[in-house]
Coordinates of C-alpha atoms and ligand atoms in Angstrom, one line a residue:
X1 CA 7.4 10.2 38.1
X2 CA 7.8 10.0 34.3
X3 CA 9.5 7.2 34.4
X4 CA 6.4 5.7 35.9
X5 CA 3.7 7.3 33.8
X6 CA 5.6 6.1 30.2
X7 CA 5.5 2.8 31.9
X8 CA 1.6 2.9 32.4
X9 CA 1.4 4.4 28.9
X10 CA 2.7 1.8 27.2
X11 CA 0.5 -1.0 28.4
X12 CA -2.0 1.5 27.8
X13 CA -1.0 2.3 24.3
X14 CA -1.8 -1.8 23.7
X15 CA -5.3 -1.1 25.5
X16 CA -6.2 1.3 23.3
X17 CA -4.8 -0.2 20.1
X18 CA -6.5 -3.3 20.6
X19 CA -9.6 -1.9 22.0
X20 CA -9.6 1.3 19.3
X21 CA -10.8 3.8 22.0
X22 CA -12.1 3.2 25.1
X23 CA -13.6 6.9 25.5
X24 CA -12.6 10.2 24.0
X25 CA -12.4 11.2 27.8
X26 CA -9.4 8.6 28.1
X27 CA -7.8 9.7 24.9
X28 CA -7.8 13.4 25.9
X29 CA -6.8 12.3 29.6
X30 CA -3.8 10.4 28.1
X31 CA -2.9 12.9 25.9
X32 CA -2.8 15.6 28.6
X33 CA -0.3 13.7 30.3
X34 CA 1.4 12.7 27.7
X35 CA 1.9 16.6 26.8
X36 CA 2.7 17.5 30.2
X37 CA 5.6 14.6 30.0
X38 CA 6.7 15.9 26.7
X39 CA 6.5 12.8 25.0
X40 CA 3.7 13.5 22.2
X41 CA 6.4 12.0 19.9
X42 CA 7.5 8.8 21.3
X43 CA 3.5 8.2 21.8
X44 CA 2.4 8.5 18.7
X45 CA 5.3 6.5 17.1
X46 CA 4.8 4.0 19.4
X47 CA 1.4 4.0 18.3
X48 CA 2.0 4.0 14.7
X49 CA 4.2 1.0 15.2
X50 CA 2.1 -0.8 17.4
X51 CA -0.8 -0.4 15.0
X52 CA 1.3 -1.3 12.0
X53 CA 3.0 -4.8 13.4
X54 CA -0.6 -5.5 14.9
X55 CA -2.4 -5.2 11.4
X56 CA -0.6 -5.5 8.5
X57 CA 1.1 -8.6 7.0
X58 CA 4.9 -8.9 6.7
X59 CA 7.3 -11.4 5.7
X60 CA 8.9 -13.6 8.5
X61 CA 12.3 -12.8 9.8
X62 CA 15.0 -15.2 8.0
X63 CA 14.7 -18.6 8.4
X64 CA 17.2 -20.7 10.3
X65 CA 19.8 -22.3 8.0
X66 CA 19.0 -25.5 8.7
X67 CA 15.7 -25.5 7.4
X68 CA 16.9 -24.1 3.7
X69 CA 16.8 -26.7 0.5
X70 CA 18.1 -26.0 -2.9
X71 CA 16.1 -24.3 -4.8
X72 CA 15.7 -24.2 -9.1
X73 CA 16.9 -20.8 -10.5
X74 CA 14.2 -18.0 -11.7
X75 CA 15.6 -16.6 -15.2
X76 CA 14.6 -13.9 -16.8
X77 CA 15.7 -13.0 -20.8
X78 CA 16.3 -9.7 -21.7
X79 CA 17.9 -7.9 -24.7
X80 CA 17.4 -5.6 -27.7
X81 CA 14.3 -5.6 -29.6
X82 CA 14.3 -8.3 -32.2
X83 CA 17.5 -10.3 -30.9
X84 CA 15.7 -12.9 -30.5
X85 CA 13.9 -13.5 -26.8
X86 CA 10.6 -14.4 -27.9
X87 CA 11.6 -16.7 -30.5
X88 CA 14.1 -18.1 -27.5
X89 CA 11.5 -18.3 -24.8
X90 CA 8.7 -20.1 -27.4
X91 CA 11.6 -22.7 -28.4
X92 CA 12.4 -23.0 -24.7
X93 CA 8.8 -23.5 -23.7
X94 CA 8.5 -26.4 -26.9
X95 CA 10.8 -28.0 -26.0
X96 CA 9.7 -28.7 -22.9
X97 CA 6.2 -29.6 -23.8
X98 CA 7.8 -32.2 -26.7
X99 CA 9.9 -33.2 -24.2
X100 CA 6.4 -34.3 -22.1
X101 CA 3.8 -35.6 -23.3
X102 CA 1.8 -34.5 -26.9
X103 CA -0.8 -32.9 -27.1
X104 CA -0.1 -30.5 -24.2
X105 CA -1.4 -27.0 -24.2
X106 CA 0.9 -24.7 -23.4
X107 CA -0.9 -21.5 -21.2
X108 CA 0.8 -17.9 -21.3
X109 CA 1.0 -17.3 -17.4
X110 CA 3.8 -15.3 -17.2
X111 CA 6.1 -18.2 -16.4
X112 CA 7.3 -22.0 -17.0
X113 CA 9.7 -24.6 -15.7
X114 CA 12.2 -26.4 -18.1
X115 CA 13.6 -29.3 -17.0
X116 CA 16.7 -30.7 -17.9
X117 CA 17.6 -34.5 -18.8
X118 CA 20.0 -34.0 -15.6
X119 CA 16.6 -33.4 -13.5
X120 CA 17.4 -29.9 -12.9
X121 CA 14.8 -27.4 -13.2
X122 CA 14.9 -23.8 -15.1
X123 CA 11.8 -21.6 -14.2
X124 CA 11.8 -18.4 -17.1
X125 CA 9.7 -15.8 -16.7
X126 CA 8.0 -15.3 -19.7
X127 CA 7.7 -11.3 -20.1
X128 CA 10.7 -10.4 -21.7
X129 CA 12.3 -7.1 -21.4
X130 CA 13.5 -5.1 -19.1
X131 CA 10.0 -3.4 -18.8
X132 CA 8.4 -6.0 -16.8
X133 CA 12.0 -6.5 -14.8
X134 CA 12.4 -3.1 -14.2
X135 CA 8.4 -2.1 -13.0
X136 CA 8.7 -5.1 -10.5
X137 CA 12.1 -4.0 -9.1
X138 CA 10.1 -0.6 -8.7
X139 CA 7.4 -2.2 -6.3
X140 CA 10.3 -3.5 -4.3
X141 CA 9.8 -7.2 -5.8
X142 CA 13.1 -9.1 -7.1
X143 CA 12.6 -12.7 -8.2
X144 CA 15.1 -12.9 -11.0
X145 CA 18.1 -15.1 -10.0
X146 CA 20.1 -15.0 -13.3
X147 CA 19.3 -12.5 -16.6
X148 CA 19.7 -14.7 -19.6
X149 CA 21.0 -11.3 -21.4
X150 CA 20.3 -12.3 -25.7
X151 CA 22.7 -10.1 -28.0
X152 CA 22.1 -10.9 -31.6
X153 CA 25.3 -11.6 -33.8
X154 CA 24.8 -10.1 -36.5
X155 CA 23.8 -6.8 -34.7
X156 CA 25.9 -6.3 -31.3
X157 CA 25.5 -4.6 -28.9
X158 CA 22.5 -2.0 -29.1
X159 CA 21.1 0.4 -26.5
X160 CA 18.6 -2.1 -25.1
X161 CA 21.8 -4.5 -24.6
X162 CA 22.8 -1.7 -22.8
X163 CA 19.8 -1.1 -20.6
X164 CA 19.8 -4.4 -19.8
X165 CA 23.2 -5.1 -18.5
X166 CA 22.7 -1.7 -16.5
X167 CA 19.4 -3.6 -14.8
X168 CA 20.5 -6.5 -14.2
X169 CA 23.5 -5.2 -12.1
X170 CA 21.7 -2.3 -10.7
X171 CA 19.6 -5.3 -9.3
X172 CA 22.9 -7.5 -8.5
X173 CA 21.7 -10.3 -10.6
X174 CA 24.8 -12.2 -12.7
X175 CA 24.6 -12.5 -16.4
X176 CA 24.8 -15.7 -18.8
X177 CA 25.4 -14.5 -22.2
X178 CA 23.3 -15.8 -25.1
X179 CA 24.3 -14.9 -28.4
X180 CA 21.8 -15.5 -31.1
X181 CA 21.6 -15.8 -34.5
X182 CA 24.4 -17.8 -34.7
X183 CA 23.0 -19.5 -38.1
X184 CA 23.2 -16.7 -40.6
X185 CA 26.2 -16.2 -42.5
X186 CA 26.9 -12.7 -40.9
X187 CA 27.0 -13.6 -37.5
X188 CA 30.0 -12.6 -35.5
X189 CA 30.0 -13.7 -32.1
X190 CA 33.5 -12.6 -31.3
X191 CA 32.4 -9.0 -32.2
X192 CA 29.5 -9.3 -29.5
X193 CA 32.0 -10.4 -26.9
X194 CA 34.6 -8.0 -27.8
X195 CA 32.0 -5.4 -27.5
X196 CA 30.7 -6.3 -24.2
X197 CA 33.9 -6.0 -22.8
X198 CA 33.3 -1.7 -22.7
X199 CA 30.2 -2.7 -20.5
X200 CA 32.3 -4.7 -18.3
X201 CA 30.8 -8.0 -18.7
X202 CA 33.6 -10.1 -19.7
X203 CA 33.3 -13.3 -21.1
X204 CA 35.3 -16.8 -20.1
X205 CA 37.3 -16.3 -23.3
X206 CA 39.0 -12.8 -22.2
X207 CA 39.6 -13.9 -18.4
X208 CA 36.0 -13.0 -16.9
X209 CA 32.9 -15.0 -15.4
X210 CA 30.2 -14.7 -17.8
X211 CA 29.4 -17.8 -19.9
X212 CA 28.4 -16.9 -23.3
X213 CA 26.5 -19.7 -25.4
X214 CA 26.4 -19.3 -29.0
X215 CA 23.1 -20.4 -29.9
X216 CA 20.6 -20.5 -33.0
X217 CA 16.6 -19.8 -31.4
X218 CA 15.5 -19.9 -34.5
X219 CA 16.6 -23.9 -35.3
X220 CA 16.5 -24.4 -31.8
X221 CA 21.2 -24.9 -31.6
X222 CA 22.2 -25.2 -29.0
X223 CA 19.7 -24.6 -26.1
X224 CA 20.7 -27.2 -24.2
X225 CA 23.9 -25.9 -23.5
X226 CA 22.4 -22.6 -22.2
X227 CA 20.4 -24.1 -20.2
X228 CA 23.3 -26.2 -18.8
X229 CA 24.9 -22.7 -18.3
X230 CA 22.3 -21.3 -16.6
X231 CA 22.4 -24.0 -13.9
X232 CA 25.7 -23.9 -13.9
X233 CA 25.4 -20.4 -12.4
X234 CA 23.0 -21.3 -10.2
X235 CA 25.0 -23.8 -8.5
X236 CA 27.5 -21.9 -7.9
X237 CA 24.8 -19.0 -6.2
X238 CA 23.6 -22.1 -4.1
X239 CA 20.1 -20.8 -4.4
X240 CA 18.4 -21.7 -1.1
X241 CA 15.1 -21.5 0.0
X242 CA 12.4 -22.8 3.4
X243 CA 10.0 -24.9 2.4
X244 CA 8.0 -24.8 5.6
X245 CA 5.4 -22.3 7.4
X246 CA 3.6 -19.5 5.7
X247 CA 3.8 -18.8 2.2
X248 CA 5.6 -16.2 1.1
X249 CA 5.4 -14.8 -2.9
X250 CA 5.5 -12.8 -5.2
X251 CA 2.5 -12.2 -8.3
X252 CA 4.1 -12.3 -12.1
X253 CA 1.1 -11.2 -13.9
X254 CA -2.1 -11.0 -13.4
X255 CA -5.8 -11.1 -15.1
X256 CA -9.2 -11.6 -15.2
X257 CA -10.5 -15.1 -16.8
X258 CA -14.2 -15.1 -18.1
X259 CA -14.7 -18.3 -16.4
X260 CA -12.4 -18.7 -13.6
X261 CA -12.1 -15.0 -12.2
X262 CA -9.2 -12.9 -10.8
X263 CA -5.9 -15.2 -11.6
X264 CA -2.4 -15.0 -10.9
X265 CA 0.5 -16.6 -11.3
X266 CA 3.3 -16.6 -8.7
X267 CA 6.5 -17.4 -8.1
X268 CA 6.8 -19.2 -4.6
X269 CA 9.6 -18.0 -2.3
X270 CA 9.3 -19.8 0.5
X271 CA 6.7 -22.1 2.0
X272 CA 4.3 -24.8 0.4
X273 CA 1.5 -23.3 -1.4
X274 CA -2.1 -25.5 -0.9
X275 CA -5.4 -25.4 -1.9
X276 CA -7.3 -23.9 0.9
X277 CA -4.3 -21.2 2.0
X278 CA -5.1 -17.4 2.5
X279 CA -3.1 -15.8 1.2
X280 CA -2.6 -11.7 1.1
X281 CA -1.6 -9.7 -1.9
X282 CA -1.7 -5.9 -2.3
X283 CA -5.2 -4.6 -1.7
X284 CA -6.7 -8.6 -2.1
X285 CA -6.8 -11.6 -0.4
X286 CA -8.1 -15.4 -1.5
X287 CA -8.3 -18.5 -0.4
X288 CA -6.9 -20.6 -3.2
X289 CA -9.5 -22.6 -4.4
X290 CA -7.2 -24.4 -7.6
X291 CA -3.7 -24.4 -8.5
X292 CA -2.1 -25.1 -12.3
X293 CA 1.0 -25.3 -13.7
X294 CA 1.6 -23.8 -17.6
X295 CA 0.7 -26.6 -19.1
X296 CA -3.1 -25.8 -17.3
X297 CA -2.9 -29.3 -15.4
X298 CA -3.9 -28.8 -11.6
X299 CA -1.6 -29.3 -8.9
X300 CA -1.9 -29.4 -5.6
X301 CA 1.7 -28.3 -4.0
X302 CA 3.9 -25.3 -5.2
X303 CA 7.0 -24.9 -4.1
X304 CA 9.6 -22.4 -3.4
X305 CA 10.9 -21.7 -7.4
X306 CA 7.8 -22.9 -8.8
X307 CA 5.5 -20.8 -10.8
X308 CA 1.8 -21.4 -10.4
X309 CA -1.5 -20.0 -11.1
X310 CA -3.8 -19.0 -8.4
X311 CA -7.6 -18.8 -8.8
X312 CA -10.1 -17.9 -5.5
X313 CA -8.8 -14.2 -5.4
X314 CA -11.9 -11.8 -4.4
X315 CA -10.3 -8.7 -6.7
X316 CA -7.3 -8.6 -9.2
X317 CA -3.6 -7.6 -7.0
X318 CA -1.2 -6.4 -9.3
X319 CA 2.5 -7.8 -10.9
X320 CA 5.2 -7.4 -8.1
X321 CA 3.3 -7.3 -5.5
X322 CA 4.1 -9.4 -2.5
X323 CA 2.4 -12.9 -1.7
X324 CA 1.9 -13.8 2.0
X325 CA -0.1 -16.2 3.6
X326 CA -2.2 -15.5 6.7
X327 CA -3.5 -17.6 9.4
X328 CA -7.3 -17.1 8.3
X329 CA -10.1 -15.3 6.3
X330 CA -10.7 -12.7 9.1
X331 CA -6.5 -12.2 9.5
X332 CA -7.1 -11.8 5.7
X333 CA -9.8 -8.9 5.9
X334 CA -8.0 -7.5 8.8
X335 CA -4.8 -6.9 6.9
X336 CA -6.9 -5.5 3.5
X337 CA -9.2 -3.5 6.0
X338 CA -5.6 -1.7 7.1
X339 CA -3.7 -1.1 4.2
X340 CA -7.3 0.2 2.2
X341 CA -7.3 2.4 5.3
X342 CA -3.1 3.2 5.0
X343 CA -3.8 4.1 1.5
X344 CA -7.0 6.6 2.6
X345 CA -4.6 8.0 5.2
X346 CA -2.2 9.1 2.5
X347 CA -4.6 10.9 0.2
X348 CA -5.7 12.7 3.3
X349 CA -2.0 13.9 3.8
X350 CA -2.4 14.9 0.0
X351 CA -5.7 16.7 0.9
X352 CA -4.1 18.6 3.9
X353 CA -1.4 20.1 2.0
X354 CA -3.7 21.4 -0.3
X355 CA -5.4 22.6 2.4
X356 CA -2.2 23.9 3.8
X357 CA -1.9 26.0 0.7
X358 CA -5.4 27.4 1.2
X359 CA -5.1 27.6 4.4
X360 CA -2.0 30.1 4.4
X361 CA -3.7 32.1 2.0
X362 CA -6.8 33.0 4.0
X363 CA -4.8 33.4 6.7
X364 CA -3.2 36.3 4.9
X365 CA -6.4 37.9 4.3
X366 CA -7.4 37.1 7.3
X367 CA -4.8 39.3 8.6
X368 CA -5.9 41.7 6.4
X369 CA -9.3 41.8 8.0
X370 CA -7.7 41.8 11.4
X371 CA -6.0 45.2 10.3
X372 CA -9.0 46.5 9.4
X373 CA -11.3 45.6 12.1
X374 CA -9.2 44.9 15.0
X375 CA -9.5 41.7 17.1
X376 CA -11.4 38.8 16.1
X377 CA -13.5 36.7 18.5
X378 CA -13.2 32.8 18.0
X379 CA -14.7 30.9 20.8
X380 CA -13.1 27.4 21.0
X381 CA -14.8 25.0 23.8
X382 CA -12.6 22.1 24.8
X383 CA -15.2 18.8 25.4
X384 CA -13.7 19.2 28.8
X385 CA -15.3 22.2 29.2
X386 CA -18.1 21.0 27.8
X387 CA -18.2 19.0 30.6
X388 CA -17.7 20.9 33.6
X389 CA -20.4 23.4 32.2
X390 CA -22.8 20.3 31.5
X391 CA -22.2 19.7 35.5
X392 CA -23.0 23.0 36.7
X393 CA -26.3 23.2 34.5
X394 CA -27.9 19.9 33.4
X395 CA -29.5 20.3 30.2
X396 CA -32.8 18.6 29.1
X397 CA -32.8 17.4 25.7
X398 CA -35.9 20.1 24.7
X399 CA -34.8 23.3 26.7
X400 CA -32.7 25.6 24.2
X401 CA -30.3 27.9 25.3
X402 CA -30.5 31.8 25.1
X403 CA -27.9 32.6 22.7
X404 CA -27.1 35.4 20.2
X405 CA -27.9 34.7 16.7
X406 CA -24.8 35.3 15.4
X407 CA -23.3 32.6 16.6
X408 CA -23.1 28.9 15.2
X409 CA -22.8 26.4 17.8
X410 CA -20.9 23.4 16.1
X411 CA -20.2 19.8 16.2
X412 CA -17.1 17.8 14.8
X413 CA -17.2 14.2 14.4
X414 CA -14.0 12.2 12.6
X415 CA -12.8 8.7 11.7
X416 CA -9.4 9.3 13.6
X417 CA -8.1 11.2 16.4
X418 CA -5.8 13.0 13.7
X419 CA -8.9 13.8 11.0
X420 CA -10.4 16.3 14.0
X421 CA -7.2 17.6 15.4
X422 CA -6.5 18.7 11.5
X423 CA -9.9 20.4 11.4
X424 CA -10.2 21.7 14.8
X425 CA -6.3 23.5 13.6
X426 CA -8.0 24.6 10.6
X427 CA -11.0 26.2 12.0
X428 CA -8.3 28.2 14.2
X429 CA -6.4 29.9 11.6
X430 CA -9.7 30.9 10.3
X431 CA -10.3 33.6 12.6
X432 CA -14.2 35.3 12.1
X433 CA -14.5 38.8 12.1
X434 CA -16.0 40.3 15.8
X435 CA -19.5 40.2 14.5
X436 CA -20.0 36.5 14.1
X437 CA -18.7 33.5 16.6
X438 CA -18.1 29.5 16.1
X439 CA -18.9 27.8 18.9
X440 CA -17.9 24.3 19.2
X441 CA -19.9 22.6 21.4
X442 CA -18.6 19.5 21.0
X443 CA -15.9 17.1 18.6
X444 CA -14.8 14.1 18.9
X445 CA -13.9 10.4 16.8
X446 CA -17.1 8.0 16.0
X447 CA -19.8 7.7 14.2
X448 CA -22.6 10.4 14.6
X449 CA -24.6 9.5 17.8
X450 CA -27.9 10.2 19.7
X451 CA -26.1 12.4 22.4
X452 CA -24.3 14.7 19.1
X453 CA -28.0 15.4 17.7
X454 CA -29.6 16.2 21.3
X455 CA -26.5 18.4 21.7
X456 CA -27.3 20.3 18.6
X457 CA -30.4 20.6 19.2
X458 CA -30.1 22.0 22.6
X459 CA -27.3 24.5 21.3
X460 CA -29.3 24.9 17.9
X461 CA -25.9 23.8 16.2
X462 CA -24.9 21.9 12.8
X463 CA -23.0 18.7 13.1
X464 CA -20.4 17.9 11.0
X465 CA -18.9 14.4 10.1
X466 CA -15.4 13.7 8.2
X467 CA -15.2 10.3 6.9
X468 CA -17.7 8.6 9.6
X469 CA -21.1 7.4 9.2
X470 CA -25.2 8.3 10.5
X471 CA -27.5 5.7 11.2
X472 CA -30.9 5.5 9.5
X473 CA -31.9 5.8 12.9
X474 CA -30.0 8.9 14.0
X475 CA -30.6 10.3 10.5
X476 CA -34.5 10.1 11.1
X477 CA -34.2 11.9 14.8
X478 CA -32.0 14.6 13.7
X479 CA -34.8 15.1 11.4
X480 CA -36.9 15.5 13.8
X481 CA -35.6 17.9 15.6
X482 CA -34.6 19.8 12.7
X483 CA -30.6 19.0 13.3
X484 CA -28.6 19.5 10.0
X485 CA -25.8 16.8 9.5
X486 CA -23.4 17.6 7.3
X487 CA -21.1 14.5 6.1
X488 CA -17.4 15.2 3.9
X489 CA -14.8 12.7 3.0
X490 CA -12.5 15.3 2.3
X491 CA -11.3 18.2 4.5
X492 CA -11.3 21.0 2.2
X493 CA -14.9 20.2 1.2
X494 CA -15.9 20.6 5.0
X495 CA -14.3 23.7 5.5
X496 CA -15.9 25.3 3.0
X497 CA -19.0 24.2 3.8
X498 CA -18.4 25.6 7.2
X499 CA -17.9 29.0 5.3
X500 CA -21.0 28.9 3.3
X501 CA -22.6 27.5 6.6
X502 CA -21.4 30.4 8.6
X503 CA -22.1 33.1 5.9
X504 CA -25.6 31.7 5.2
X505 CA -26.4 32.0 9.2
X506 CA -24.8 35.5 10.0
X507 CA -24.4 39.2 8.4
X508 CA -20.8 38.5 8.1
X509 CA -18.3 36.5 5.7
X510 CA -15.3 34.7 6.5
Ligands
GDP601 P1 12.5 -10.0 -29.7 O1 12.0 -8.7 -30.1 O2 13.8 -9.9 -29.0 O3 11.5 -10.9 -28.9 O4 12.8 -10.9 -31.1 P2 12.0 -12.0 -31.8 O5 12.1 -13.3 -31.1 O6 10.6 -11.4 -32.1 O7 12.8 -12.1 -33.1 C1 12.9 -11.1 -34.1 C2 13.2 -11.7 -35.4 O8 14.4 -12.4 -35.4 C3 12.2 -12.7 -35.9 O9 11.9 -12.5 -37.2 C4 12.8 -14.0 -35.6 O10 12.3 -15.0 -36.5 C5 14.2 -13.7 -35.9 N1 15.1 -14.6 -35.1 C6 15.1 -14.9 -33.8 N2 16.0 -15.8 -33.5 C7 16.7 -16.0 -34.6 C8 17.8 -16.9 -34.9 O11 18.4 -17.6 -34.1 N3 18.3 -16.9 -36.2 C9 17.6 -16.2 -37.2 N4 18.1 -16.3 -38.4 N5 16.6 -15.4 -36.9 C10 16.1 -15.3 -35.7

């Protein structure tokens, strides 16, 4: 009854998940069936799944309406080289820190709040350009509510100006127009917004809904009102965000300080950042040890808008990539631990196509051989087998079996079910010629164990390992008994070293 076996499987496939493997004698058991049901695909999807909801960290599903507060708007400038954004974003910033108390110093984080007389609050970011904009929206991160987009008067529109407008809608983020340089005699702000129009972002003045603020960064005209504009806009986008449960994030920059270590600043999404959190971010974790604003003073709450900086990461995580929170340290290693292990999967798919490549092409003159010599022995010995023969005829450990010498009696060991399945694939396309024979004795997933080095020794095989580990212990008994281990991290490098292994022990080449 299928029905009734997909049923079992499923509870089993959280067994074996949570469990790893219980025995490879289970995983080929299930896996028989599973063929015999047809449903190799559904298994190892679920699997994938299963594994992937169980071990990595994701953000939360949306949170309930009712739980959402405003939130300030996060701006970023951008515009053609030398209209004016840094000069805009260092006024900005000054005024702010005049606007507080002297004697602050202001710290380049990557981002800072402005806050208006009004009490509304302005957080820019701080790289300007649609560089920064544009390589965070290509790791999937998108912070920027509004694009302060600067066009300088006296210049118009220029291919940057361009860019930008093309980024900032390509991203769905509105527009408030500031047009700079408004002090020098040449300025022309009617030009700029005449120009604009061909880019379809229209201004108030020709029946659109872009504000455009004429402004001087230089003398500092003006900036009030565009920052008035800007939260204008927002209101009207009635930015929301949860301030409750886990953290959620996003890094702006990061680097490494002499004193303080690996330290980030974020933009908070949702959540209350703390000291003490764990928080997740790319391939590192931290538990936040201190928190500062960009005027360096500590605080000990961030909240959903605010830019902070993070110190207690344990490596460097890179701009754009996503902030979570996790309920502890081990959750934290766990979800690292996974995606360093996603990552390792993916230059193994890299590997095997190379492989793939190679592979084709010794198959080819393989088939060449086979021409010439006629069929080709390859003796393939299922662990099953193994099994059923170990039954019939008990081995002990020190009696060696009569063989012919031109055989090599092998052993496969690898991290994951898929690592040996790829090899033991491999190994069949690789057809000897009819003097020589591989015997595999044995293959499985683990770590290279006492029962793999008496098996070589009884069959006078090699083992070989892909991506696992030896014991000092195991190491010093192979030893011993004069077993060869032979340990790759990549595929290729094992199957060549099959070859030379093969060629090296028998009158024939491969
Ligand atoms: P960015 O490349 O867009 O960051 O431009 P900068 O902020 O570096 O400015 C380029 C040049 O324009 C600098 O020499 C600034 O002093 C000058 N500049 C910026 N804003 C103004 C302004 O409002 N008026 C005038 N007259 N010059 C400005």
């Amino acid at each position: 009854d299928i029905d009734y076996v997909y049923e079992a499987l499923l509870n089993t496939a959280i067994d074996i998940d949570s469990l790893e493997v219980h025995s490879q004698l289970d995983e080929i058991w299930i896996k028989e069936v599973i063929k015999k049901a047809g449903m190799k695909l559904k298994w190892s999807k679920l699997k994938q799944d299963k594994v992937r909801e169980n071990k990595d960290a994701v953000r939360r599903p949306q949170a309930d309406p009712a739980l959402l507060t405003p939130r300030s708007p996060v701006v970023t400038i951008m515009g053609h080289v030398d209209h004016g954004k840094t000069t805009l974003l260092d006024k900005l910033r000054k005024t702010q820190v005049a606007a507080m108390e002297a004697g602050g110093i202001t710290q380049h984080i990557g981002a800072f709040l402005v806050s208006l007389p009004s009490g509304e609050k302005i957080t820019f970011l701080d790289t300007p350009g649609h560089a920064a904009f544009s390589a965070m929206r290509a790791r999937g991160a998108q912070v920027t509510d509004i694009v302060v987009l600067v066009v300088a008067a006296d210049d118009g529109v220029m291919k940057q100006t361009i860019e930008s407008i093309q980024h900032a809608k390509d991203a769905q983020v509105p527009i408030v127009l500031a047009i700079n340089k408004c002090d020098k005699a040449e300025a022309d702000p009617e030009k700029v917004k005449k120009e604009l129009l061909a880019y379809d972002v229209v201004c108030e003045d020709y029946g659109g809904d872009v504000q455009a603020v004429h402004v001087s960064a230089l003398k500092g005209d003006n900036l009030m009102a565009l920052a008035e504009a800007t939260t204008a806009l927002a209101e009207m986008l009635e930015l929301k965000a949860d301030p409750t449960g886990p953290v959620e994030g996003t890094v702006i920059e990061s680097f490494t300080d002499k004193g303080r270590g690996p330290v980030t600043t974020a933009i908070i999404q949702r959540g209350t950042l703390r000291k003490g959190s764990i928080l997740v971010a790319g391939k590192s974790w931290a538990k936040v040890r201190l928190m500062f604003d960009e005027n360096g003073k500590i605080i000990n709450e961030a909240y959903p808008s605010m830019p902070v900086g993070i110190i207690g990461w344990k490596d460097l995580p890179s701009a754009g990539d996503e902030i979570l929170e996790v309920e502890s340290e081990a959750r934290a290693r766990e979800v690292i631990n996974w995606r360093k292990f996603e990552q390792e999967q993916e230059k193994n798919k890299d590997d095997l196509k190379i492989l793939e490549e190679k592979r084709k092409e010794h198959q080819e003159a393989h088939r060449k051989t086979r021409e010439k010599y006629g069929t080709l022995h390859w003796k393939k010995r299922s662990f099953m087998k193994y099994l059923e023969r170990k039954e019939q005829r008990p081995l002990k450990p020190k009696e060696k079996i009569e063989r012919d010498s031109n055989v090599l009696p092998l052993i496969i060991k690898g991290d994951v079910d898929g690592s040996v399945e790829a090899i033991l694939n491999i190994m069949d396309t690789y057809d000897a010629s009819h003097e020589c024979q591989l015997d595999l004795v044995h293959y499985g997933v683990g770590d290279i164990s006492e029962n793999d080095v008496n098996l070589a020794e009884t069959f006078d095989g090699v083992i070989f390992g892909f991506n696992v580990n030896v014991s000092n212990i195991i190491q010093q008994s192979a030893a011993k008994k004069g077993v060869k281990i032979k340990l790759h991290k990549i595929i290729y490098r094992l199957i060549e070293d099959l070859q030379e292994e093969l060629s090296s022990r028998m009158p024939c080449t491969v």
